[in-house]
mmCIF file of C-alpha atoms in Angstrom:
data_model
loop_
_atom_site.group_PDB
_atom_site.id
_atom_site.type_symbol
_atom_site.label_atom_id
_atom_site.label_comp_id
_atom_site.label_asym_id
_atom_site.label_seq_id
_atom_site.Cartn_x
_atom_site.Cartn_y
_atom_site.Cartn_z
ATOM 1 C CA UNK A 1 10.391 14.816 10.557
ATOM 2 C CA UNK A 2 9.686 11.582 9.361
ATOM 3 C CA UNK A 3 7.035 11.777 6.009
ATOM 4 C CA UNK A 4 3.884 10.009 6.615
ATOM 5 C CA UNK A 5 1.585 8.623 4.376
ATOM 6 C CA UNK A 6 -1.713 6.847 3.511
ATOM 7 C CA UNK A 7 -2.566 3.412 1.853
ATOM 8 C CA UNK A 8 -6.014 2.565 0.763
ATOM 9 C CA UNK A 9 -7.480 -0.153 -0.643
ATOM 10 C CA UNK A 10 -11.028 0.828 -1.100
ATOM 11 C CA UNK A 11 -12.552 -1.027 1.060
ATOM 12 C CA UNK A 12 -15.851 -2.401 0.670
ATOM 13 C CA UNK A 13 -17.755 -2.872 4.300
ATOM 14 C CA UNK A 14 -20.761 -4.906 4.297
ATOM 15 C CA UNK A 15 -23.771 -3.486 3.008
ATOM 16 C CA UNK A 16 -22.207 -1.184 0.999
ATOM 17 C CA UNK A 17 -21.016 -0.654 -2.889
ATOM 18 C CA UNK A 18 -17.588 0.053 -4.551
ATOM 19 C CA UNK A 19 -19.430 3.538 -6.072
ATOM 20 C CA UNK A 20 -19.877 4.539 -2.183
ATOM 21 C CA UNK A 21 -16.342 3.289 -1.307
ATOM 22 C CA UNK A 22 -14.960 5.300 -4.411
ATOM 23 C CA UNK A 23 -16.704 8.242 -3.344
ATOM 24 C CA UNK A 24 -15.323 7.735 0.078
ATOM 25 C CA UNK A 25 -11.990 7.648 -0.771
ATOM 26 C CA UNK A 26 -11.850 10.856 -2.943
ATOM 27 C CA UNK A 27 -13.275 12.269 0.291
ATOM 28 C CA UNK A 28 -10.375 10.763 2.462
ATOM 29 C CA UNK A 29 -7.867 11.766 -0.134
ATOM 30 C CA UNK A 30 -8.852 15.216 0.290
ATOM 31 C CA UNK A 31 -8.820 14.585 3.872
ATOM 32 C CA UNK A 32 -5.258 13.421 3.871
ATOM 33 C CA UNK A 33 -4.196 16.067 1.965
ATOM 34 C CA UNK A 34 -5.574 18.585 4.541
ATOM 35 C CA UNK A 35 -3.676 16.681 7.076
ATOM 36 C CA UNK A 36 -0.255 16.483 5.348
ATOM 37 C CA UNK A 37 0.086 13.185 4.442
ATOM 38 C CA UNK A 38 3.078 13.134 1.654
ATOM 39 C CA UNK A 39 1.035 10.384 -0.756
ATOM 40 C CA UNK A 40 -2.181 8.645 -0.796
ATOM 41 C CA UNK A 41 -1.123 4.731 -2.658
ATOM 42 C CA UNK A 42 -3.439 2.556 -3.783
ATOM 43 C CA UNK A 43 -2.947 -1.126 -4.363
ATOM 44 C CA UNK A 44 -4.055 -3.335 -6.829
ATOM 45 C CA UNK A 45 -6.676 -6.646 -6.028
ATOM 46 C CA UNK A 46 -8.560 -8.713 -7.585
ATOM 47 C CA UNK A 47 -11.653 -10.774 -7.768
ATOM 48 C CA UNK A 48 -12.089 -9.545 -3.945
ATOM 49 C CA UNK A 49 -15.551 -8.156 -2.245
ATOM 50 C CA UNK A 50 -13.822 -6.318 -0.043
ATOM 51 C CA UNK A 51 -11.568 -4.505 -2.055
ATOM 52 C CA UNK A 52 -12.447 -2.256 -4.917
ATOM 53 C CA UNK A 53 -9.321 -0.730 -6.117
ATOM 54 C CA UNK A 54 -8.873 -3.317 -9.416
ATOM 55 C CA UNK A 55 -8.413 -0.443 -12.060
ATOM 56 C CA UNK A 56 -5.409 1.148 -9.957
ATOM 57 C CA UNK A 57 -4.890 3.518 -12.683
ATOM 58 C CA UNK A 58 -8.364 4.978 -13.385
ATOM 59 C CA UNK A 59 -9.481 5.128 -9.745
ATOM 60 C CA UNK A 60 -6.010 7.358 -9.567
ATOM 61 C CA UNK A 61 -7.286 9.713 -12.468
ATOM 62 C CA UNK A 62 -10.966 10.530 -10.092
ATOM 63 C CA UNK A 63 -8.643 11.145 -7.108
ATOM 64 C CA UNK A 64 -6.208 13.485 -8.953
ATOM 65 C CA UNK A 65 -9.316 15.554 -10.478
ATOM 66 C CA UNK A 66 -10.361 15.801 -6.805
ATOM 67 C CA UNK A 67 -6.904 16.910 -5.129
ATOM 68 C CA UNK A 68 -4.273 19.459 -6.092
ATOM 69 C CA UNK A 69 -1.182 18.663 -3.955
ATOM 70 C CA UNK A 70 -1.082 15.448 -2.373
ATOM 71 C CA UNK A 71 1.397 12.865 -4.172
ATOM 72 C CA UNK A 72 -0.920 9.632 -5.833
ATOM 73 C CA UNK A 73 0.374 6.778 -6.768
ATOM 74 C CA UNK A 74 -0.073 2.705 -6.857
ATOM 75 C CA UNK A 75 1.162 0.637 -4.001
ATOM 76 C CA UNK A 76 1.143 -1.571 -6.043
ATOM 77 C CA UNK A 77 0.510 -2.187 -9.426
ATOM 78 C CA UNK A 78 1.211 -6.101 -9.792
ATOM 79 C CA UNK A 79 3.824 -5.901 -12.531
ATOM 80 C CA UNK A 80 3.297 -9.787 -13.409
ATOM 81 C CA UNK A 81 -0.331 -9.076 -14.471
ATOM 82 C CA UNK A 82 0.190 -6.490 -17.422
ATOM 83 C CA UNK A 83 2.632 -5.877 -19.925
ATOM 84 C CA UNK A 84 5.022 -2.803 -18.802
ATOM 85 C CA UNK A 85 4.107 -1.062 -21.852
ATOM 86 C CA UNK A 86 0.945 -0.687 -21.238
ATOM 87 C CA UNK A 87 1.890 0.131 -17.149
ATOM 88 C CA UNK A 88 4.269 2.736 -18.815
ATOM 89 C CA UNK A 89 1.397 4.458 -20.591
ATOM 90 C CA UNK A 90 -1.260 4.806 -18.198
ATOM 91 C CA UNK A 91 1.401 6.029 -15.768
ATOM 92 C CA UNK A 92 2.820 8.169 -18.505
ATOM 93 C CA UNK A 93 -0.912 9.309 -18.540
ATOM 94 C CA UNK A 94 -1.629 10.109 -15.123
ATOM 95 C CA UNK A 95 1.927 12.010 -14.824
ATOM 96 C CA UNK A 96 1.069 14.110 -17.838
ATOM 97 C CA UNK A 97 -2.677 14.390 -16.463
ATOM 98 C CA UNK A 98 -1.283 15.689 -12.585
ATOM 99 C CA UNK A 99 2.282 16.370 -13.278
ATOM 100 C CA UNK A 100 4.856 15.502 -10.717
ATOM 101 C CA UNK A 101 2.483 14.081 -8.138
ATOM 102 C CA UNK A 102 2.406 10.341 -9.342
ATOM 103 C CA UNK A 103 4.538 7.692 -8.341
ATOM 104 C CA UNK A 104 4.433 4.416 -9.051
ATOM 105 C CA UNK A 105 4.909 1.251 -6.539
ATOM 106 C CA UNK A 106 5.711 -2.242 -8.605
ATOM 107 C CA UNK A 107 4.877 -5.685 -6.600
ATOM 108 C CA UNK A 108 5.807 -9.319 -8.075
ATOM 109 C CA UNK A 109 2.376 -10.816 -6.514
ATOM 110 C CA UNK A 110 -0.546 -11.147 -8.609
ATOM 111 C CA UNK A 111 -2.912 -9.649 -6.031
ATOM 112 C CA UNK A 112 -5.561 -12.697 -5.998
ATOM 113 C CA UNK A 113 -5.915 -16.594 -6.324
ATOM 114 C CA UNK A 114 -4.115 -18.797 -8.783
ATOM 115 C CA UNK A 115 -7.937 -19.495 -10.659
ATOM 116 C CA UNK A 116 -8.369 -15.386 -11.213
ATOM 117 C CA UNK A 117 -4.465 -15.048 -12.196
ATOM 118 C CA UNK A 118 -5.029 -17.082 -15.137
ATOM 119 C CA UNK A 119 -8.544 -15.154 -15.758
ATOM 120 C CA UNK A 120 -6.178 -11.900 -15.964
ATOM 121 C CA UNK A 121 -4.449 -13.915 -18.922
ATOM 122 C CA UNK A 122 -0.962 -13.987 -17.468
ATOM 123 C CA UNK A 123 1.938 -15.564 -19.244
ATOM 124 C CA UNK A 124 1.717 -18.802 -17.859
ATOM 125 C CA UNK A 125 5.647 -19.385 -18.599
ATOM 126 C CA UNK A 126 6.227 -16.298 -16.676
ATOM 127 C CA UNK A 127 8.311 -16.787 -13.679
ATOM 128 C CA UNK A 128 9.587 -14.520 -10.846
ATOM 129 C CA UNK A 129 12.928 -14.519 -12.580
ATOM 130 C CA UNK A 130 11.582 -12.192 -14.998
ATOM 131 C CA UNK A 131 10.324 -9.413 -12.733
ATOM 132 C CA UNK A 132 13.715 -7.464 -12.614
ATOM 133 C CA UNK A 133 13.991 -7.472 -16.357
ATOM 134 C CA UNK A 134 10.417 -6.268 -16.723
ATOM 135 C CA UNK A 135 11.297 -3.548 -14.340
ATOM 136 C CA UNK A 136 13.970 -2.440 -16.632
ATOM 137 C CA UNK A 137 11.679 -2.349 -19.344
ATOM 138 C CA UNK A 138 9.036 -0.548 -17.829
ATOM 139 C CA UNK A 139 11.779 2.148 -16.568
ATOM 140 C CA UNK A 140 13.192 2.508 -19.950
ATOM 141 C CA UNK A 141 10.056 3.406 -20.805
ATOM 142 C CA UNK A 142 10.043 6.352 -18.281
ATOM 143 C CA UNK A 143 13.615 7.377 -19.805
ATOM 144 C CA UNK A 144 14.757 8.973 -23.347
ATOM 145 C CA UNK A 145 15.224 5.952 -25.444
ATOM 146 C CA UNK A 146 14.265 6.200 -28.805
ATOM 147 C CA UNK A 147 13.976 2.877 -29.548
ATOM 148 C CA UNK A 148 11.187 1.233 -31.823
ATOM 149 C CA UNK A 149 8.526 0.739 -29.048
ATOM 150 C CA UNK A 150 8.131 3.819 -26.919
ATOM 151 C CA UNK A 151 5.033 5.084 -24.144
ATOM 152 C CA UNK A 152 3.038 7.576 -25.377
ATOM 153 C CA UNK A 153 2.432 8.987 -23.297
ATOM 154 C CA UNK A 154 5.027 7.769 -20.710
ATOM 155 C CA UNK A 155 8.438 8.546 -22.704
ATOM 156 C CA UNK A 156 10.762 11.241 -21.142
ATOM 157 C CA UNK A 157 8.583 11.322 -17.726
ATOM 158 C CA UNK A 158 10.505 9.884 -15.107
ATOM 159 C CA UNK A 159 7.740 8.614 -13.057
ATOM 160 C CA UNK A 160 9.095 7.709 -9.905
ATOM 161 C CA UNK A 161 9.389 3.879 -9.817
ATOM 162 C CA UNK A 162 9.186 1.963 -6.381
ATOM 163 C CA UNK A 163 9.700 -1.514 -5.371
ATOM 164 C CA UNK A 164 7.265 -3.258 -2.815
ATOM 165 C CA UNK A 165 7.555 -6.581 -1.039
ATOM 166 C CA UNK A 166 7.137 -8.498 1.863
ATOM 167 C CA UNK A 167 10.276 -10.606 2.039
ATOM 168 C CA UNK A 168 14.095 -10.362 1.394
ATOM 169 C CA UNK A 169 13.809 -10.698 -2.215
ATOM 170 C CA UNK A 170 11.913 -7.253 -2.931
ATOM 171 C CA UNK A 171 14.258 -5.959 -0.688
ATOM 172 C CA UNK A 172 17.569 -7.163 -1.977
ATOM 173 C CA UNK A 173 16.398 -6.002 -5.598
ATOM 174 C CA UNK A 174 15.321 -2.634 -4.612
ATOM 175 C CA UNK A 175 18.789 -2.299 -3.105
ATOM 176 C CA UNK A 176 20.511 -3.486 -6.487
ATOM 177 C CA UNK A 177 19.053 -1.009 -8.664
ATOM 178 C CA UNK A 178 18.970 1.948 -6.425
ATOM 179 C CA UNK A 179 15.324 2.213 -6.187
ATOM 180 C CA UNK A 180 12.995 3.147 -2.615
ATOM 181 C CA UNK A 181 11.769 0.074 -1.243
ATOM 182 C CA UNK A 182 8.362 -0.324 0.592
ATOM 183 C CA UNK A 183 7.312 -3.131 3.089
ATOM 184 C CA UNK A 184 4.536 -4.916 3.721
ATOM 185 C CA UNK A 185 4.340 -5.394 7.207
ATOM 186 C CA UNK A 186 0.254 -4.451 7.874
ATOM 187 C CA UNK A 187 0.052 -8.226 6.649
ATOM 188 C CA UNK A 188 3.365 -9.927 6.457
ATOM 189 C CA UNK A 189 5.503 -8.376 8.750
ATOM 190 C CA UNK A 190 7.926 -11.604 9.801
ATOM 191 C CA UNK A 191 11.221 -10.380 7.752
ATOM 192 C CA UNK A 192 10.844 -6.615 8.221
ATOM 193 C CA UNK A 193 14.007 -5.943 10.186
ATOM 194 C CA UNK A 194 16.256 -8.187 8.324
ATOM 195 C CA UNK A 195 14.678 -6.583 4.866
ATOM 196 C CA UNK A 196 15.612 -3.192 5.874
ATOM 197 C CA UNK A 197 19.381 -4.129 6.577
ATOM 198 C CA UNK A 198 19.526 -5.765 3.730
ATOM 199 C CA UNK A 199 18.167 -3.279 1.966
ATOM 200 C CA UNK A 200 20.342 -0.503 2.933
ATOM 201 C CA UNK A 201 23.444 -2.601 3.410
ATOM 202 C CA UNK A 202 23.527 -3.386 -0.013
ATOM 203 C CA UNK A 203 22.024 -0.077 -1.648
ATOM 204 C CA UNK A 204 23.800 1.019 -4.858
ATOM 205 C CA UNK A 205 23.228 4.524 -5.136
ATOM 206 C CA UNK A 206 21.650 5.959 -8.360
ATOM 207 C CA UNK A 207 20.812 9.195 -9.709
ATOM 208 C CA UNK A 208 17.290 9.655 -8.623
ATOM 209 C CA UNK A 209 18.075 8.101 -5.471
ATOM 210 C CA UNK A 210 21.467 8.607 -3.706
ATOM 211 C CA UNK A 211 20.596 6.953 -0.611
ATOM 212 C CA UNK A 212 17.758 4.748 -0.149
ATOM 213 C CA UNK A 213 14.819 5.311 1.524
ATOM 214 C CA UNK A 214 12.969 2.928 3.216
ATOM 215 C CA UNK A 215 8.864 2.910 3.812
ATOM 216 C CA UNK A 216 7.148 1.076 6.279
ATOM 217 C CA UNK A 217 3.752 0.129 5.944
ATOM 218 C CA UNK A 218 1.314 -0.884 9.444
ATOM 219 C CA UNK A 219 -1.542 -1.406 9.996
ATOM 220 C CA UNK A 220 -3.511 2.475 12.098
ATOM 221 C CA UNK A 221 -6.637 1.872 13.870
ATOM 222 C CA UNK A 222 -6.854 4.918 16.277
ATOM 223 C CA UNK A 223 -9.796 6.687 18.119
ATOM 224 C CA UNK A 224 -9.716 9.247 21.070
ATOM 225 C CA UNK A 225 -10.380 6.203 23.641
ATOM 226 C CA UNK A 226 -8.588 2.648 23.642
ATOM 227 C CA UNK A 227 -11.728 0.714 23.896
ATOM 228 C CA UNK A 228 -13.167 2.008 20.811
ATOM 229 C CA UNK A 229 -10.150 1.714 18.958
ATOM 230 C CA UNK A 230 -10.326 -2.217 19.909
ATOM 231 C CA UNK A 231 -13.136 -2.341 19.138
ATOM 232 C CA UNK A 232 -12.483 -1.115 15.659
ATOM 233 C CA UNK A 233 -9.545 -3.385 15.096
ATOM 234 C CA UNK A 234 -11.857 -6.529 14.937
ATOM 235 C CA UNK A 235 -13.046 -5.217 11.531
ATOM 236 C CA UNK A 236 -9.058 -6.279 10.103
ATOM 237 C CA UNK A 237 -9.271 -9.193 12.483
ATOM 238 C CA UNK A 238 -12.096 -10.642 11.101
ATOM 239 C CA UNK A 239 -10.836 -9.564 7.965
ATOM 240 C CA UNK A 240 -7.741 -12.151 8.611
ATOM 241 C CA UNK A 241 -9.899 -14.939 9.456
ATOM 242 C CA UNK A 242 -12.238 -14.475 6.463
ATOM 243 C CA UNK A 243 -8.694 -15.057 4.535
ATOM 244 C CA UNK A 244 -7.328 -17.715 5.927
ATOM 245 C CA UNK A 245 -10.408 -19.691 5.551
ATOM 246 C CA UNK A 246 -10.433 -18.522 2.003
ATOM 247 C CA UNK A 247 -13.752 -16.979 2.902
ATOM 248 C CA UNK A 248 -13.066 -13.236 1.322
ATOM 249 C CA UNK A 249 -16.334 -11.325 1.644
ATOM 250 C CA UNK A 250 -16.826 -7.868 1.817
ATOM 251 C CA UNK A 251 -15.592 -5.765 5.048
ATOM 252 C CA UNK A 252 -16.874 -7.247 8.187
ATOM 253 C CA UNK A 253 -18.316 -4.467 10.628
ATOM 254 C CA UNK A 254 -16.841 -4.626 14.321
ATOM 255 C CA UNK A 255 -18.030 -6.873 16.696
ATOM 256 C CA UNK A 256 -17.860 -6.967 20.590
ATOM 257 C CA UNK A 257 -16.051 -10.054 20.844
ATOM 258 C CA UNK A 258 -14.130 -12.390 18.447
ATOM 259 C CA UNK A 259 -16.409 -16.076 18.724
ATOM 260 C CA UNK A 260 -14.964 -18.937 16.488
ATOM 261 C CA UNK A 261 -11.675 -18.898 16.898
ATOM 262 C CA UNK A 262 -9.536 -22.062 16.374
ATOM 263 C CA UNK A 263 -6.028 -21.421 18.441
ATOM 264 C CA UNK A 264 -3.746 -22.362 15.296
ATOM 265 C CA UNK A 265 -6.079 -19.493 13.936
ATOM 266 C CA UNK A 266 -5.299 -16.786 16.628
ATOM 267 C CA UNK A 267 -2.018 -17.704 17.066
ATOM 268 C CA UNK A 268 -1.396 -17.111 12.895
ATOM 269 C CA UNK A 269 -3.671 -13.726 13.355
ATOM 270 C CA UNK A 270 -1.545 -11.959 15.795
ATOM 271 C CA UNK A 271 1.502 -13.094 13.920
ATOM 272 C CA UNK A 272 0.347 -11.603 10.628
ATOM 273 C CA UNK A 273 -1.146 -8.176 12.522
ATOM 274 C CA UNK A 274 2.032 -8.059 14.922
ATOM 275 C CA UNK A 275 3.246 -4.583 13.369
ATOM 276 C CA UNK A 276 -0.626 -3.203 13.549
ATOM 277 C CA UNK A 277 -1.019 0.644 15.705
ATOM 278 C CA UNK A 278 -4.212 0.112 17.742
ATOM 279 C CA UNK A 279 -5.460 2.703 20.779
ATOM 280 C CA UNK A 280 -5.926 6.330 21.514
ATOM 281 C CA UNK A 281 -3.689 9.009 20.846
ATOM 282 C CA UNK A 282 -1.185 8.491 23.006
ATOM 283 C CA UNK A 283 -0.864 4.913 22.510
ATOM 284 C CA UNK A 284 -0.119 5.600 18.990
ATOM 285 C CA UNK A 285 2.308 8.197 19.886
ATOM 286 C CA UNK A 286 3.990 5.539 21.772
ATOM 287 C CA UNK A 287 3.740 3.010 19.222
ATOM 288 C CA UNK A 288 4.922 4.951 16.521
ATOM 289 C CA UNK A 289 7.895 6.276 18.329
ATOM 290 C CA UNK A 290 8.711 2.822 18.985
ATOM 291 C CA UNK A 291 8.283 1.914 16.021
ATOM 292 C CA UNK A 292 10.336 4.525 14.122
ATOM 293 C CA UNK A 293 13.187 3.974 16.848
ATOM 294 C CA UNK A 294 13.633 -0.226 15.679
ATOM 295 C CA UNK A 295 13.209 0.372 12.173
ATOM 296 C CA UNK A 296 14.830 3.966 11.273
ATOM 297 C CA UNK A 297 12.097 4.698 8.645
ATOM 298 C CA UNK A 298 12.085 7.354 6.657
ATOM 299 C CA UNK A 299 8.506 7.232 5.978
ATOM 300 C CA UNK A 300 5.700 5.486 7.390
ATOM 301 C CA UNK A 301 1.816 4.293 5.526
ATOM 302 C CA UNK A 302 -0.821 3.942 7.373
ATOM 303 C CA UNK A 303 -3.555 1.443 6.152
ATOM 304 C CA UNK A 304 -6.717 1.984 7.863
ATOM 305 C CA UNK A 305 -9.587 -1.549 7.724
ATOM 306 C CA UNK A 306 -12.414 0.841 9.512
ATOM 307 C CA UNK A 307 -15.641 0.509 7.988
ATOM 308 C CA UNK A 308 -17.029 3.651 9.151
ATOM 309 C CA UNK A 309 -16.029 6.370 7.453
ATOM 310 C CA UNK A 310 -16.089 9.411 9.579
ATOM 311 C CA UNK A 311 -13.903 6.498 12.213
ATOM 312 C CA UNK A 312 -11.729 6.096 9.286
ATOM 313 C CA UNK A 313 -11.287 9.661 8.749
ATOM 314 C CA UNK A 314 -10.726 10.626 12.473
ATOM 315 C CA UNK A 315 -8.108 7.624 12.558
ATOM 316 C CA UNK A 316 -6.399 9.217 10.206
ATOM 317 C CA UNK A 317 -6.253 12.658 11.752
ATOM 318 C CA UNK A 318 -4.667 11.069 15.120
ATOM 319 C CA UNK A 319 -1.528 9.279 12.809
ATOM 320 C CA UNK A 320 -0.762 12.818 11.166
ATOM 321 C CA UNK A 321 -1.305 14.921 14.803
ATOM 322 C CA UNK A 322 1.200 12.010 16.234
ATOM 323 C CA UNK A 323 3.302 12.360 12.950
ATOM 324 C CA UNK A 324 3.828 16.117 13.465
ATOM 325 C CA UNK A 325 4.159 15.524 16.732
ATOM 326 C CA UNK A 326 7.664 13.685 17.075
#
């Protein structure tokens, strides 16, 4: 059976506070983990309303008091926007904390806008060239070395590193150092297929990871009737607008009908949510079969942009019935 697995990003809806969403999503990780899901990923944003999952690592530390099986990890932690030594030891942390439950995903964004980017005091010489030698780093870190500079804790761990992208590049890198790979097609879903051939075309096995393993990430809004499920997905489509306008606000609530739309606008919208799963259960079923049938997954995440919770939740519980299902 294909794993199946859960990505939040905290969401904020309208009206509401990050100490609700938090207290949300320790609910829905317990959720998940009564439903099976393999991991429960969050990703790292910033200087958004509508996400609250900035301290990746903390937020990680409440869930794991609040579970006892279910795999946590970060999906991703922007590598570009901290030193890997310090990534190393809050990881190293968190796996000495919950034991072999945490993995951890690496991305080459920075999560936000250029203004915030500099506000998280990056390296302003940094470039994208460095991001596979920072992986190394922050792997070595993970490893036995006993060099001068070592995570504590961190060192002799082996948390589970990950590579995340949306394009060819994350792919092709993933690939070189025998690493799982992760895409991002809930918003960028253009290059999926071709990053997955790459991917495993060019895989070098390693140790950890003698074959690769490829995770899809889409976009689940699912309720027991179609029209409700619809009705749902204008919370993400909204969502998308707010964006592209570079209008980020909190989580819009769903609507009856989308008004304002230029047609450049819908046109880039149902590009970018292509890959989303939107209907009743055995739409999903259908979708998800499809799905796994083009893209040979061997896992998929489920993101779910529902601002009601108990919708979110129930969501949820129709990907893992249609998980166990195939």
């Amino acid at each position: 059976m294909t794993l199946y697995s859960l990505l939040d990003l905290v969401p904020v809806p309208e009206g509401s506070s990050p100490a609700e969403s938090f207290r949300h999503s320790l609910d829905l990780a317990r959720h998940a983990e009564e439903l099976g899901y393999t991991r429960y990923w969050l990703a790292e944003h910033h200087n958004m309303p509508g996400i609250a999952s900035a301290a990746t690592s903390v937020l990680l530390c409440h869930l794991g008091n609040g579970t006892s099986r279910i795999r946590l990890g970060a999906g991703g932690i922007m590598l570009p926007n901290h030193a890997p030594l310090v990534v190393a030891e809050q990881f190293g942390t968190l796996a000495s904390l919950f034991g072999d439950r945490i993995d951890l995903g690496l991305g080459r964004a920075p999560g936000t806008d250029q203004t915030t980017m500099r506000a998280l005091r990056r390296n302003k010489d940094q470039s994208i060239d460095d991001f596979p030698a920072e992986v190394a780093e922050l792997m070595d870190y993970f490893g036995k070395s006993r060099g001068p500079v070592r995570a504590v804790p961190g060192r002799g761990l082996e948390v589970p590193v990950w590579l995340l992208g949306s394009s060819l590049y994350g792919a092709q890198l993933a690939a070189a150092m025998g690493l799982p790979f992760g895409f991002a097609s809930h918003f960028a879903p253009a290059m999926l297929l071709q990053a997955l051939e790459l991917y495993r075309s060019q895989y070098r096995p390693s140790a950890r990871w003698p074959k690769p393993h490829a995770l899809v990430c889409v976009n689940l809004v699912a309720a027991d009737d179609s029209a409700t499920a619809r009705r749902l997905f204008t919370t993400v489509q909204q969502q998308f607008l707010r964006l592209h306008r570079g209008d980020a606000g909190e989580l819009p609530h769903p609507v009856e009908e989308l008004d304002g739309w230029a047609p450049h606008e819908l046109l880039a919208m149902e590009r970018t949510l292509a890959r989303s799963l939107v209907g009743n259960p055995d739409e999903i079923y259908h979708g998800v079969k499809s799905l796994l049938v083009e893209t040979g997954a061997d896992e998929l995440m489920f993101n779910g942009p529902i601002t009601d919770h108990d919708a979110r939740k129930r969501s949820f519980a129709i990907g893992a019935e249609v998980m166990r299902a195939l």
